[in-house]
């Protein structure tokens, strides 16, 4: 198993290219199941998770072809199967999103329930309620969802989500695009990835209005067409490199970052004393040697502070002067990075969904263990800021969501390398 070795204490100077968003790309891939025409996604991140989704789609009979220049060609001309096994779905929850498109297009599907994961229980009840509202008959049996559409297909409906779930909103949008008539999703999630999916579905022929607000209106179509669509820039990768530059010190431009998609983070970073500036086609982050101020944050659905940047922000706060309180409200078990950060000398106490971070003057390199994607990268950030050598083990978590992490960081002066064990 590979590990990442970091010699900390080097400032980050230069430019870091931001890739397409993992969490958008996976749902856009699922959208390709809605049409028998070819779909090309550009600005596709090359990640373990997107490859994994590709494997699942190929197992359904979809032609999946990685092309040069970050393009992915998908063609679901016809399906050879409508079954997604436990083995395929448990490894990555986003694969569950094939359920709605399969029912919408093929009238039936059998897809494994995803089960919990390291950061929390993560049920899919809201996904299933949304599909039921569109007329799908759903049965749960032996860990599988067996679903079918009524004769004549799914029918548009009003879907009122009790919580603004990202996955359930996207799943409802996908299925509603091939349902007869109008669907309205109330209390919809407002993440930029929802807007990206709405643009894609609209280009495919469905009419999706209101993405980015809590009320999304979709006019479904009997048939959707193929398209070429550019994946939106990854706001969490942007947040991660911004926090890396802030923690290590330096001055870097994040090329392709969308400034408007990270306002809550920029506000917290500015309060901490980091310079954040929108520049042409990107964002500039700078911090000189001065000590940071501590800032309290609470994770919230978009436009609030993103849970996917909470671990990375905690890494920054370990070095601030004073005490920062970090409250996690989206997932019930998302502080696994805290004890690992403590191995580098951070002073963190966790009580339930609250972490109290008392800033220290310096972190010292140490061997640490990655536990999930965002937790892992928070250890990389801390390692970049620490004195001496940090070794991050179990880096397969990082490969799920960060494309060419070492190359991007080395490109702006970091001393970081991957070693095979
Ligand atoms: C998406 O997960 C992202 N994943 C997550 O990113 C991200 O943390 C999350 O949205 C919140 O922004 C992908 O897009 C692939 P939710 P998702 O449905 O859709 C509860 C990363 O690191 N809930 O908004 O699963 C759920 O348990 C990952 O890239 C239900 O109770 O998030 C959680 O507590 C991690 N029932 C909360 O809602 C449901 O049916 C938010 O989940 C669905 C969700």
PDB file of C-alpha atoms and ligand atoms in Angstrom, residues 22-23 26-27 93-94 119 121-127 163-168 170 191 235 307-308 330-332 334 373-374, ligand 1:
ATOM      1  CA  UNK A  22     -15.708  14.595  -8.152  1.00  0.00           C
ATOM      2  CA  UNK A  23     -19.139  14.922  -6.568  1.00  0.00           C
ATOM      3  CA  UNK A  26     -20.293  11.004 -10.503  1.00  0.00           C
ATOM      4  CA  UNK A  27     -23.903  12.237 -10.875  1.00  0.00           C
ATOM      5  CA  UNK A  93     -22.230   5.265  -2.238  1.00  0.00           C
ATOM      6  CA  UNK A  94     -22.615   7.463  -5.314  1.00  0.00           C
ATOM      7  CA  UNK A 119     -18.258   9.185   8.536  1.00  0.00           C
ATOM      8  CA  UNK A 121     -24.850   5.934   8.984  1.00  0.00           C
ATOM      9  CA  UNK A 122     -25.921   7.680   5.763  1.00  0.00           C
ATOM     10  CA  UNK A 123     -29.313   6.086   5.047  1.00  0.00           C
ATOM     11  CA  UNK A 124     -31.018   6.412   1.641  1.00  0.00           C
ATOM     12  CA  UNK A 125     -34.623   6.745   2.878  1.00  0.00           C
ATOM     13  CA  UNK A 126     -35.011  10.169   1.247  1.00  0.00           C
ATOM     14  CA  UNK A 127     -33.811   8.833  -2.121  1.00  0.00           C
ATOM     15  CA  UNK A 163     -33.757  17.535   4.881  1.00  0.00           C
ATOM     16  CA  UNK A 164     -31.955  19.203   1.959  1.00  0.00           C
ATOM     17  CA  UNK A 165     -30.028  16.051   1.044  1.00  0.00           C
ATOM     18  CA  UNK A 166     -27.622  16.478  -1.854  1.00  0.00           C
ATOM     19  CA  UNK A 167     -27.876  12.869  -3.006  1.00  0.00           C
ATOM     20  CA  UNK A 168     -31.683  12.680  -2.738  1.00  0.00           C
ATOM     21  CA  UNK A 170     -29.842  14.748  -7.416  1.00  0.00           C
ATOM     22  CA  UNK A 191     -24.912  22.934  -3.773  1.00  0.00           C
ATOM     23  CA  UNK A 235     -14.957  23.554  -4.793  1.00  0.00           C
ATOM     24  CA  UNK A 307     -18.631  19.480   5.793  1.00  0.00           C
ATOM     25  CA  UNK A 308     -16.177  18.284   3.136  1.00  0.00           C
ATOM     26  CA  UNK A 330     -24.075  16.995   8.706  1.00  0.00           C
ATOM     27  CA  UNK A 331     -22.392  13.693   9.623  1.00  0.00           C
ATOM     28  CA  UNK A 332     -22.301  12.097  13.056  1.00  0.00           C
ATOM     29  CA  UNK A 334     -16.592  13.105  11.078  1.00  0.00           C
ATOM     30  CA  UNK A 373     -10.954  11.046   1.956  1.00  0.00           C
ATOM     31  CA  UNK A 374     -11.172  14.494   3.543  1.00  0.00           C
TER      32      UNK A 374
HETATM   33  C1  LIG B   1     -22.827  14.307  -0.730  1.00  0.00           C
HETATM   34  O1  LIG B   1     -23.169  13.136   0.010  1.00  0.00           O
HETATM   35  C2  LIG B   1     -21.352  14.205  -1.017  1.00  0.00           C
HETATM   36  N1  LIG B   1     -21.066  12.998  -1.775  1.00  0.00           N
HETATM   37  C3  LIG B   1     -20.557  14.191   0.292  1.00  0.00           C
HETATM   38  O2  LIG B   1     -19.185  14.203  -0.022  1.00  0.00           O
HETATM   39  C4  LIG B   1     -20.907  15.458   1.071  1.00  0.00           C
HETATM   40  O3  LIG B   1     -20.251  15.414   2.325  1.00  0.00           O
HETATM   41  C5  LIG B   1     -22.422  15.564   1.284  1.00  0.00           C
HETATM   42  O4  LIG B   1     -23.095  15.498   0.001  1.00  0.00           O
HETATM   43  C6  LIG B   1     -22.850  16.845   1.980  1.00  0.00           C
HETATM   44  O5  LIG B   1     -22.410  17.957   1.255  1.00  0.00           O
HETATM   45  C7  LIG B   1     -21.298  12.947  -3.070  1.00  0.00           C
HETATM   46  O6  LIG B   1     -21.792  13.872  -3.685  1.00  0.00           O
HETATM   47  C8  LIG B   1     -20.891  11.707  -3.780  1.00  0.00           C
HETATM   48  P1  LIG B   1     -26.546  14.144   1.878  1.00  0.00           P
HETATM   49  P2  LIG B   1     -24.673  12.741   0.233  1.00  0.00           P
HETATM   50  O7  LIG B   1     -27.548  13.242   1.258  1.00  0.00           O
HETATM   51  O8  LIG B   1     -25.440  13.070  -0.993  1.00  0.00           O
HETATM   52  C9  LIG B   1     -28.593  12.278   5.783  1.00  0.00           C
HETATM   53  C10 LIG B   1     -16.939  13.516   0.092  1.00  0.00           C
HETATM   54  O9  LIG B   1     -16.059  13.503   0.974  1.00  0.00           O
HETATM   55  N2  LIG B   1     -29.466  11.555   4.848  1.00  0.00           N
HETATM   56  O10 LIG B   1     -26.712  15.623   1.717  1.00  0.00           O
HETATM   57  O11 LIG B   1     -24.698  11.342   0.718  1.00  0.00           O
HETATM   58  C11 LIG B   1     -27.176  11.706   5.744  1.00  0.00           C
HETATM   59  O12 LIG B   1     -27.058  10.558   6.539  1.00  0.00           O
HETATM   60  C12 LIG B   1     -18.365  13.092   0.400  1.00  0.00           C
HETATM   61  O13 LIG B   1     -16.724  13.839  -1.087  1.00  0.00           O
HETATM   62  C13 LIG B   1     -30.531  10.820   5.324  1.00  0.00           C
HETATM   63  O14 LIG B   1     -30.787  10.754   6.529  1.00  0.00           O
HETATM   64  O15 LIG B   1     -25.069  13.736   1.393  1.00  0.00           O
HETATM   65  C14 LIG B   1     -26.331  12.861   6.197  1.00  0.00           C
HETATM   66  O16 LIG B   1     -26.307  12.900   7.606  1.00  0.00           O
HETATM   67  C15 LIG B   1     -18.537  12.611   1.791  1.00  0.00           C
HETATM   68  N3  LIG B   1     -31.306  10.111   4.430  1.00  0.00           N
HETATM   69  C16 LIG B   1     -27.106  14.085   5.684  1.00  0.00           C
HETATM   70  O17 LIG B   1     -28.425  13.620   5.381  1.00  0.00           O
HETATM   71  C17 LIG B   1     -31.065  10.139   3.081  1.00  0.00           C
HETATM   72  O18 LIG B   1     -31.800   9.477   2.326  1.00  0.00           O
HETATM   73  C18 LIG B   1     -26.498  14.714   4.444  1.00  0.00           C
HETATM   74  O19 LIG B   1     -26.435  13.766   3.420  1.00  0.00           O
HETATM   75  C19 LIG B   1     -29.992  10.911   2.615  1.00  0.00           C
HETATM   76  C20 LIG B   1     -29.202  11.619   3.497  1.00  0.00           C
END
